[in-house]
CSV table of C-alpha atoms and ligand atoms in Angstrom, one decimal:
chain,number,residue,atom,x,y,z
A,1,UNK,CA,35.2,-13.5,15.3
A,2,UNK,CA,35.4,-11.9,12.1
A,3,UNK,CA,35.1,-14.8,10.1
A,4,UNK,CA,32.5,-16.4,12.3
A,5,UNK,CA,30.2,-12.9,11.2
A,6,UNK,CA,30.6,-13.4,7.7
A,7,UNK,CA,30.1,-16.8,7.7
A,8,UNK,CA,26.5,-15.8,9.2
A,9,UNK,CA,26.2,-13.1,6.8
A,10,UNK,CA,26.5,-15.8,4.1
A,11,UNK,CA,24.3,-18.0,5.5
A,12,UNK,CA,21.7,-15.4,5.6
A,13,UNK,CA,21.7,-14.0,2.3
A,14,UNK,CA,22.0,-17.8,1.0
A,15,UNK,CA,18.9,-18.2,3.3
A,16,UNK,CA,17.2,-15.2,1.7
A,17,UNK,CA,18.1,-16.6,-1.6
A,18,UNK,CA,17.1,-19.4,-1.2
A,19,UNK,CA,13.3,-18.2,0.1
A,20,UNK,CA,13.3,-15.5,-3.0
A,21,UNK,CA,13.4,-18.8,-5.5
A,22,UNK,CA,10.8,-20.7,-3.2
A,23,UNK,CA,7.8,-22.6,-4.7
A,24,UNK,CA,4.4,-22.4,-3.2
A,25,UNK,CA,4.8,-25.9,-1.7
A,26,UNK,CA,7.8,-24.6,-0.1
A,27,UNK,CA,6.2,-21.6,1.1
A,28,UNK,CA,3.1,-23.7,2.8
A,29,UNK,CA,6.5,-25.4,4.6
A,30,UNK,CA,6.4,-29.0,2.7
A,31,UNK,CA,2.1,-28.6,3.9
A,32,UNK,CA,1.2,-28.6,0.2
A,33,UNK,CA,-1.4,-31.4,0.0
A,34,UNK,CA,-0.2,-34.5,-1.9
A,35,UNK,CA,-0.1,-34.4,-5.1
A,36,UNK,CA,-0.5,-30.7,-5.5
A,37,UNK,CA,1.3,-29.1,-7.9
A,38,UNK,CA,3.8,-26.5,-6.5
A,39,UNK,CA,2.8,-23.5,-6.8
A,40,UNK,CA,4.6,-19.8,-7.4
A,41,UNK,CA,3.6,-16.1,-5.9
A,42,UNK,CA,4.9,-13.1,-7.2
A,43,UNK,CA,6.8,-12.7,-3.8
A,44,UNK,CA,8.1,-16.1,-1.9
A,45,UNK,CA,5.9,-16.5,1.0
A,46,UNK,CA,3.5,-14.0,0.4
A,47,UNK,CA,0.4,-13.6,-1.4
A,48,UNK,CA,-0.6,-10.4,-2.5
A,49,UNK,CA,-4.4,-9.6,-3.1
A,50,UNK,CA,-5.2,-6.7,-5.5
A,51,UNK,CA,-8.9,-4.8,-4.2
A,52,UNK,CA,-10.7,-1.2,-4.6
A,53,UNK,CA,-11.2,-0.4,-0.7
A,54,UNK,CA,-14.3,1.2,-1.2
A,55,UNK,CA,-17.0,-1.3,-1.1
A,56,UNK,CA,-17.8,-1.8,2.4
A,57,UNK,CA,-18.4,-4.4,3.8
A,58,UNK,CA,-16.2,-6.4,0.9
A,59,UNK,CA,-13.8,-4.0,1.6
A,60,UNK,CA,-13.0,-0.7,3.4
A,61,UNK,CA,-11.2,1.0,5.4
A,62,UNK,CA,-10.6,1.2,9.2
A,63,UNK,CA,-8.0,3.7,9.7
A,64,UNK,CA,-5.1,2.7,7.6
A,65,UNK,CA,-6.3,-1.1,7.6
A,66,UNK,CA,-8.1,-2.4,5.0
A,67,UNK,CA,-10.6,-4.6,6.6
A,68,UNK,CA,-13.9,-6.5,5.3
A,69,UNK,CA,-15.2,-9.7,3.7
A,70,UNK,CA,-12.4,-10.2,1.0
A,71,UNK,CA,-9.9,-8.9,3.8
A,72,UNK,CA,-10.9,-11.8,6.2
A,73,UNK,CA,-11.2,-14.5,3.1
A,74,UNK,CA,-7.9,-13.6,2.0
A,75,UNK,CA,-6.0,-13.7,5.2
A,76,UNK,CA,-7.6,-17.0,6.1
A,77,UNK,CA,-6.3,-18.3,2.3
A,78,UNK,CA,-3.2,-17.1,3.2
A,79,UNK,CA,-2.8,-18.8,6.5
A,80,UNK,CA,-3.8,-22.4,5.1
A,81,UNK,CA,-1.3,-21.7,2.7
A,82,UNK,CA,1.3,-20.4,4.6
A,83,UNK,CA,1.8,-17.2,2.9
A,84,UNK,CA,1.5,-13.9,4.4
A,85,UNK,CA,-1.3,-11.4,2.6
A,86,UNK,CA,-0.4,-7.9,1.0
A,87,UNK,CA,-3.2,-5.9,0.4
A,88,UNK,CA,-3.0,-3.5,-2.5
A,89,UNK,CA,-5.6,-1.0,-3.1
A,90,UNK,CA,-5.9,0.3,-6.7
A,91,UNK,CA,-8.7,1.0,-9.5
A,92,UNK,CA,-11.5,-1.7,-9.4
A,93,UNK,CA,-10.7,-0.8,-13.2
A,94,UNK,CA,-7.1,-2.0,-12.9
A,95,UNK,CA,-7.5,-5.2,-10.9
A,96,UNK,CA,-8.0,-7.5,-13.7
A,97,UNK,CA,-5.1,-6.3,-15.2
A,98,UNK,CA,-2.6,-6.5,-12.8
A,99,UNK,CA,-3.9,-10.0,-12.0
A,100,UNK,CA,-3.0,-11.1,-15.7
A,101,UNK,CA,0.3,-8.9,-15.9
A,102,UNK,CA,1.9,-11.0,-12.6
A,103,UNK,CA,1.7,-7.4,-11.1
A,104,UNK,CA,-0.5,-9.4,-8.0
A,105,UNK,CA,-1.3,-12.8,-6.9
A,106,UNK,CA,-4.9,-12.5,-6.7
A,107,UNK,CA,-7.8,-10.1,-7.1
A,108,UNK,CA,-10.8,-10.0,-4.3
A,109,UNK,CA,-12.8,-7.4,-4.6
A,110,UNK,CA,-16.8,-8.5,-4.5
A,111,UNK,CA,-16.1,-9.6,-7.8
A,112,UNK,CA,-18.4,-11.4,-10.0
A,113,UNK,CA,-17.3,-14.1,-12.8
A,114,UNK,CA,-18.5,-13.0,-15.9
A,115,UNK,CA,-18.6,-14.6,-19.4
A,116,UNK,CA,-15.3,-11.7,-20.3
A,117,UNK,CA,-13.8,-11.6,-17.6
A,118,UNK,CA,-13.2,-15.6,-17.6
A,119,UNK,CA,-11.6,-14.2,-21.2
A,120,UNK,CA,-8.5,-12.8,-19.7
A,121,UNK,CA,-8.3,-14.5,-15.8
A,122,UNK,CA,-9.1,-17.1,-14.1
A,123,UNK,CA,-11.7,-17.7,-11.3
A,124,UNK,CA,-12.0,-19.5,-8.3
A,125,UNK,CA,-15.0,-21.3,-7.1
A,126,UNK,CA,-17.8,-18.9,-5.8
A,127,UNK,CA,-17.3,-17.7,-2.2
A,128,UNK,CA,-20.3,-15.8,-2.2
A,129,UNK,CA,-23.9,-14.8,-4.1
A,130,UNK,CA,-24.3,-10.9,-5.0
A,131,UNK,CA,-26.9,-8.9,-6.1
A,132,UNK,CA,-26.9,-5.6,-8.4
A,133,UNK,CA,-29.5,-3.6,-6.7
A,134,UNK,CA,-30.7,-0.1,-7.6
A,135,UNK,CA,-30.6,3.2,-5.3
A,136,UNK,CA,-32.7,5.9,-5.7
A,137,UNK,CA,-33.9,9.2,-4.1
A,138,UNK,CA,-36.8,8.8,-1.6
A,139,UNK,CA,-39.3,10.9,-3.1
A,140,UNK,CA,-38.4,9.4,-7.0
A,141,UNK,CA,-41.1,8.4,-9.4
A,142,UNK,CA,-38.7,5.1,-10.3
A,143,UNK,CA,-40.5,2.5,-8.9
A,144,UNK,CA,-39.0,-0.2,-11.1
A,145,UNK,CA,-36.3,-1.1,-13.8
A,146,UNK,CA,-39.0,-0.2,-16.1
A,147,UNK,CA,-38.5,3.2,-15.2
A,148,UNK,CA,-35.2,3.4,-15.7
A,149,UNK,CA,-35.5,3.4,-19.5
A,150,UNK,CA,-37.2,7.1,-19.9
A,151,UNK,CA,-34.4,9.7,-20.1
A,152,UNK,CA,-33.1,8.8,-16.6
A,153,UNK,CA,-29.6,8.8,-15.5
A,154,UNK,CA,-27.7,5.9,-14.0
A,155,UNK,CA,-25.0,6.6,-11.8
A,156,UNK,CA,-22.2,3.0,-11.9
A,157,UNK,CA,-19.0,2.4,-10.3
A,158,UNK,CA,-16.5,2.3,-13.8
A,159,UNK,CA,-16.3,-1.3,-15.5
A,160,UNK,CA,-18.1,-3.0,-12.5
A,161,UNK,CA,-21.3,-5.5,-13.4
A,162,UNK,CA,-23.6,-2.7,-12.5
A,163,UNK,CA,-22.0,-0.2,-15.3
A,164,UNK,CA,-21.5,-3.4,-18.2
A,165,UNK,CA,-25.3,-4.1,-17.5
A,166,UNK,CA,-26.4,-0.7,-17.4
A,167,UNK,CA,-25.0,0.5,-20.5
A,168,UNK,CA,-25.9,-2.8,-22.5
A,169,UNK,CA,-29.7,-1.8,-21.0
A,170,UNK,CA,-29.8,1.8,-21.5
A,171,UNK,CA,-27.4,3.1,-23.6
A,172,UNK,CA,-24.1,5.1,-22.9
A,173,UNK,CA,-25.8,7.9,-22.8
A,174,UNK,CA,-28.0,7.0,-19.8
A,175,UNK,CA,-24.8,6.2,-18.0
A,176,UNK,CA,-22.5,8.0,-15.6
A,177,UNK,CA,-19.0,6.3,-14.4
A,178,UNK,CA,-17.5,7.2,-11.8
A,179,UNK,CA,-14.5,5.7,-10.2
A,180,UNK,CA,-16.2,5.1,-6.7
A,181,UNK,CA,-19.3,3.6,-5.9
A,182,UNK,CA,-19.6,6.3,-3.2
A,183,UNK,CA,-19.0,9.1,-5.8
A,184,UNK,CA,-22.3,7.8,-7.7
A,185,UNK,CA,-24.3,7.9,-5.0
A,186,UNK,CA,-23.4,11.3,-3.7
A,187,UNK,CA,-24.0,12.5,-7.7
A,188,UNK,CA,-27.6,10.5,-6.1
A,189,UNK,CA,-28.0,12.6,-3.5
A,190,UNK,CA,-27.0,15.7,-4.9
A,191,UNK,CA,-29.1,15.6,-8.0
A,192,UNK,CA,-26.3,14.9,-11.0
A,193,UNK,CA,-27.6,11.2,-11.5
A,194,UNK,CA,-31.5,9.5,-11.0
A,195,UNK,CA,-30.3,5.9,-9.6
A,196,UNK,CA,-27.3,4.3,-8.8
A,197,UNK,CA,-26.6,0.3,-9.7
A,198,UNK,CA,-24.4,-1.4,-7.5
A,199,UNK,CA,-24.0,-4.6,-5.5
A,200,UNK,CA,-26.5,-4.9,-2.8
A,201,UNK,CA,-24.6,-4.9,0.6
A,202,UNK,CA,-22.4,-1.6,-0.9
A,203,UNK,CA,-26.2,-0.2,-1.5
A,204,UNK,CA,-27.1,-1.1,2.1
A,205,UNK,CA,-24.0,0.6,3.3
A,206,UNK,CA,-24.5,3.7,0.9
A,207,UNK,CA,-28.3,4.3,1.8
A,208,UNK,CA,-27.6,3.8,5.7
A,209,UNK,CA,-24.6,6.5,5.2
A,210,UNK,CA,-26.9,8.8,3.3
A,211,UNK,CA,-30.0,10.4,4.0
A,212,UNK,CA,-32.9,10.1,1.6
A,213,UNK,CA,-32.3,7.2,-0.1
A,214,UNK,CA,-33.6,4.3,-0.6
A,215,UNK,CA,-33.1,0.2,-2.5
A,216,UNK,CA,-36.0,-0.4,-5.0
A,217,UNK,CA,-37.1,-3.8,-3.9
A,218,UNK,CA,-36.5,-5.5,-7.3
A,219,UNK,CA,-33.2,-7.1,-7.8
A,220,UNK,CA,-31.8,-5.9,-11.3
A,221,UNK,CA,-29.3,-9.1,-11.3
A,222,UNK,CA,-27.5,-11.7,-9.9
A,223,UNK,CA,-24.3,-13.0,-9.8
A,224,UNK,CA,-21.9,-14.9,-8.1
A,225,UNK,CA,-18.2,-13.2,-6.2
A,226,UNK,CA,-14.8,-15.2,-7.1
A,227,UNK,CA,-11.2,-14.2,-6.7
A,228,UNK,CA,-9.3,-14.1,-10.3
A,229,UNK,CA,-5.9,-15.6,-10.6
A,230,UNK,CA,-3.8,-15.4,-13.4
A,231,UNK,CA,-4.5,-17.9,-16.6
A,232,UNK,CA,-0.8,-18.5,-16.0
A,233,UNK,CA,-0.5,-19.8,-12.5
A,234,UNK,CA,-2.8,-22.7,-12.7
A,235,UNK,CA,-1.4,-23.9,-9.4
A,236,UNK,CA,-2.1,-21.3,-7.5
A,237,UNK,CA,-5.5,-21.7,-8.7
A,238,UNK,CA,-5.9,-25.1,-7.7
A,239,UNK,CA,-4.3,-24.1,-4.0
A,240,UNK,CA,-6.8,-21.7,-3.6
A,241,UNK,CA,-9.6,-23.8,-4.5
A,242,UNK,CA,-8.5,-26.4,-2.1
A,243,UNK,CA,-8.6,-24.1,1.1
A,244,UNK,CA,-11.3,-22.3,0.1
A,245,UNK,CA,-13.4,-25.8,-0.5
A,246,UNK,CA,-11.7,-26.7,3.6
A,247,UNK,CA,-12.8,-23.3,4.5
A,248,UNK,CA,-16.6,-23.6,3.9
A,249,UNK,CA,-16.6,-27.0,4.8
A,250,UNK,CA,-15.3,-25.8,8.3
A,251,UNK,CA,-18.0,-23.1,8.2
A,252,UNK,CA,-15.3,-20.3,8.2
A,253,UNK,CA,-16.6,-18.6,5.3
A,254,UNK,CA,-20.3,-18.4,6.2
A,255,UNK,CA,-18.9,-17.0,9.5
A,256,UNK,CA,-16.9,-14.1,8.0
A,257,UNK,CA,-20.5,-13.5,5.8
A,258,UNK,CA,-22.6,-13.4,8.7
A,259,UNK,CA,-20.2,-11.2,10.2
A,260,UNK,CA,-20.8,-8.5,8.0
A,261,UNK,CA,-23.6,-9.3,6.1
A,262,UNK,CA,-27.3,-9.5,8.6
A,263,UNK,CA,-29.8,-11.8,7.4
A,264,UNK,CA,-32.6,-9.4,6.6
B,301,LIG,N1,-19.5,-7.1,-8.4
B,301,LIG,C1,-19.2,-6.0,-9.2
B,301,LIG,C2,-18.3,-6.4,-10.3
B,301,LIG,O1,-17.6,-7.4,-10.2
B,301,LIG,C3,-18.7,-4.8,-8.5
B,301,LIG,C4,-17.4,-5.0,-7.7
B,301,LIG,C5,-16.8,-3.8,-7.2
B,301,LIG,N2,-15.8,-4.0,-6.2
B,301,LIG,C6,-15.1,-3.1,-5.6
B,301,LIG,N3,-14.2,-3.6,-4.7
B,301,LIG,N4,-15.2,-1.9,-5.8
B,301,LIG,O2,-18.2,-5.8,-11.3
């Protein structure tokens, strides 16, 4: 009886062995289209998404769940794949990072491809369009970008779109960073900062949450949301691609946009 015990006990752990080594095309259980490269995740079997859960509705929180946009994208990656999703919430500052460090599988986090950032990761094709939109108090005399320029004070989210654009624009000195796009706008509504820049839908969120506020109807840019991979997992890349390009095709992606995002 004994024996017959350990005998199992070794066959687990050689089982769990066995999975730790695994390949992506293992992982996806022998799925992986033919002719794709295997492909490796940090941990066998899993694929762990870096975010900053504070950009409803890309990403947010409901309880202790971390719900949204990138939430549903991810998981629906993760099931053509076969791999299980880990969310981990951090620093928008520190996703790039630990996407290039092999900290993280992937980063998803209403995050546009830009000229730099395409420097240090890799992108996938665009799942989405987004816009950098400026908040402002009700009653404010800034009626458009133009107005931004005299002595005002922007209010960013730190190393997003809206803070790179702003500062290029305006100068540091015209521009506040804070580590939340909900801590800019409440420096909004409580007088610190004159306008916020941030991506659209967050805006929508932020003025609906708070009273007095309000989008100025010029867009200040646009841009379009990828995940980054690392510049060394070129397979996973590819892999990701692939069910992404099956997921729009089956209209899964516009459904998770619609979702959350109303047409008006
Ligand atoms: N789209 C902007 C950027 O890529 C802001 C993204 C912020 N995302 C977040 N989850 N906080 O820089």
């Amino acid at each position: 009886m004994k024996k017959v015990l350990s005998l199992l006990a070794v066959l687990a752990l050689s089982v769990s062995l066995c999975a730790c080594g695994a390949s992506g095309a293992a992982n996806a259980g022998g799925d992986a289209p033919k002719g794709e490269e295997a492909f490796k995740t940090v941990e066998a079997g899993k694929l762990i998404m870096a975010t900053n859960a504070y950009f409803p509705p890309y990403e947010y929180y409901d309880g202790s769940d971390i719900v949204g946009i990138d939430a549903e994208i991810v998981k629906a990656l993760g099931d053509k794949l076969g791999l299980e999703v880990k969310i981990e919430d951090m620093e928008f500052d520190s996703i790039i990072a630990a996407v290039q460090s092999g900290k993280v599988d992937i980063g998803l986090a209403g995050m546009t491809v830009t000229e730099e950032r395409l420097q240090t990761v890799n992108f996938s094709d665009s799942y989405a369009k987004g816009i950098q939109s400026i908040i402002v108090r009700e009653d404010s005399d800034i009626k458009s970008i133009d107005d931004l320029s005299n002595d005002k004070m922007i209010g960013v989210q730190l190393s997003t779109t809206g803070d790179i654009y702003a500062t290029d624009d305006f100068g540091t000195d015209h521009v506040t960073q804070y580590s939340k796009g909900a801590d800019a706008v409440l420096a909004l509504t409580t007088g610190k900062v004159d306008a916020v820049i941030i991506d659209n839908e967050p805006a929508k969120n932020f003025v609906e949450a708070n009273e007095g506020l309000k989008i100025l109807e010029t867009p200040y840019a646009e841009e379009d949301y990828a995940a980054c991979i690392s510049k060394d997992n070129e397979a996973l890349l590819k892999a990701i691609n692939g069910a992404l390009k099956e997921l729009t095709d089956d209209g899964t992606i516009k459904g998770i946009l619609d979702k959350y995002i109303s047409a008006d």
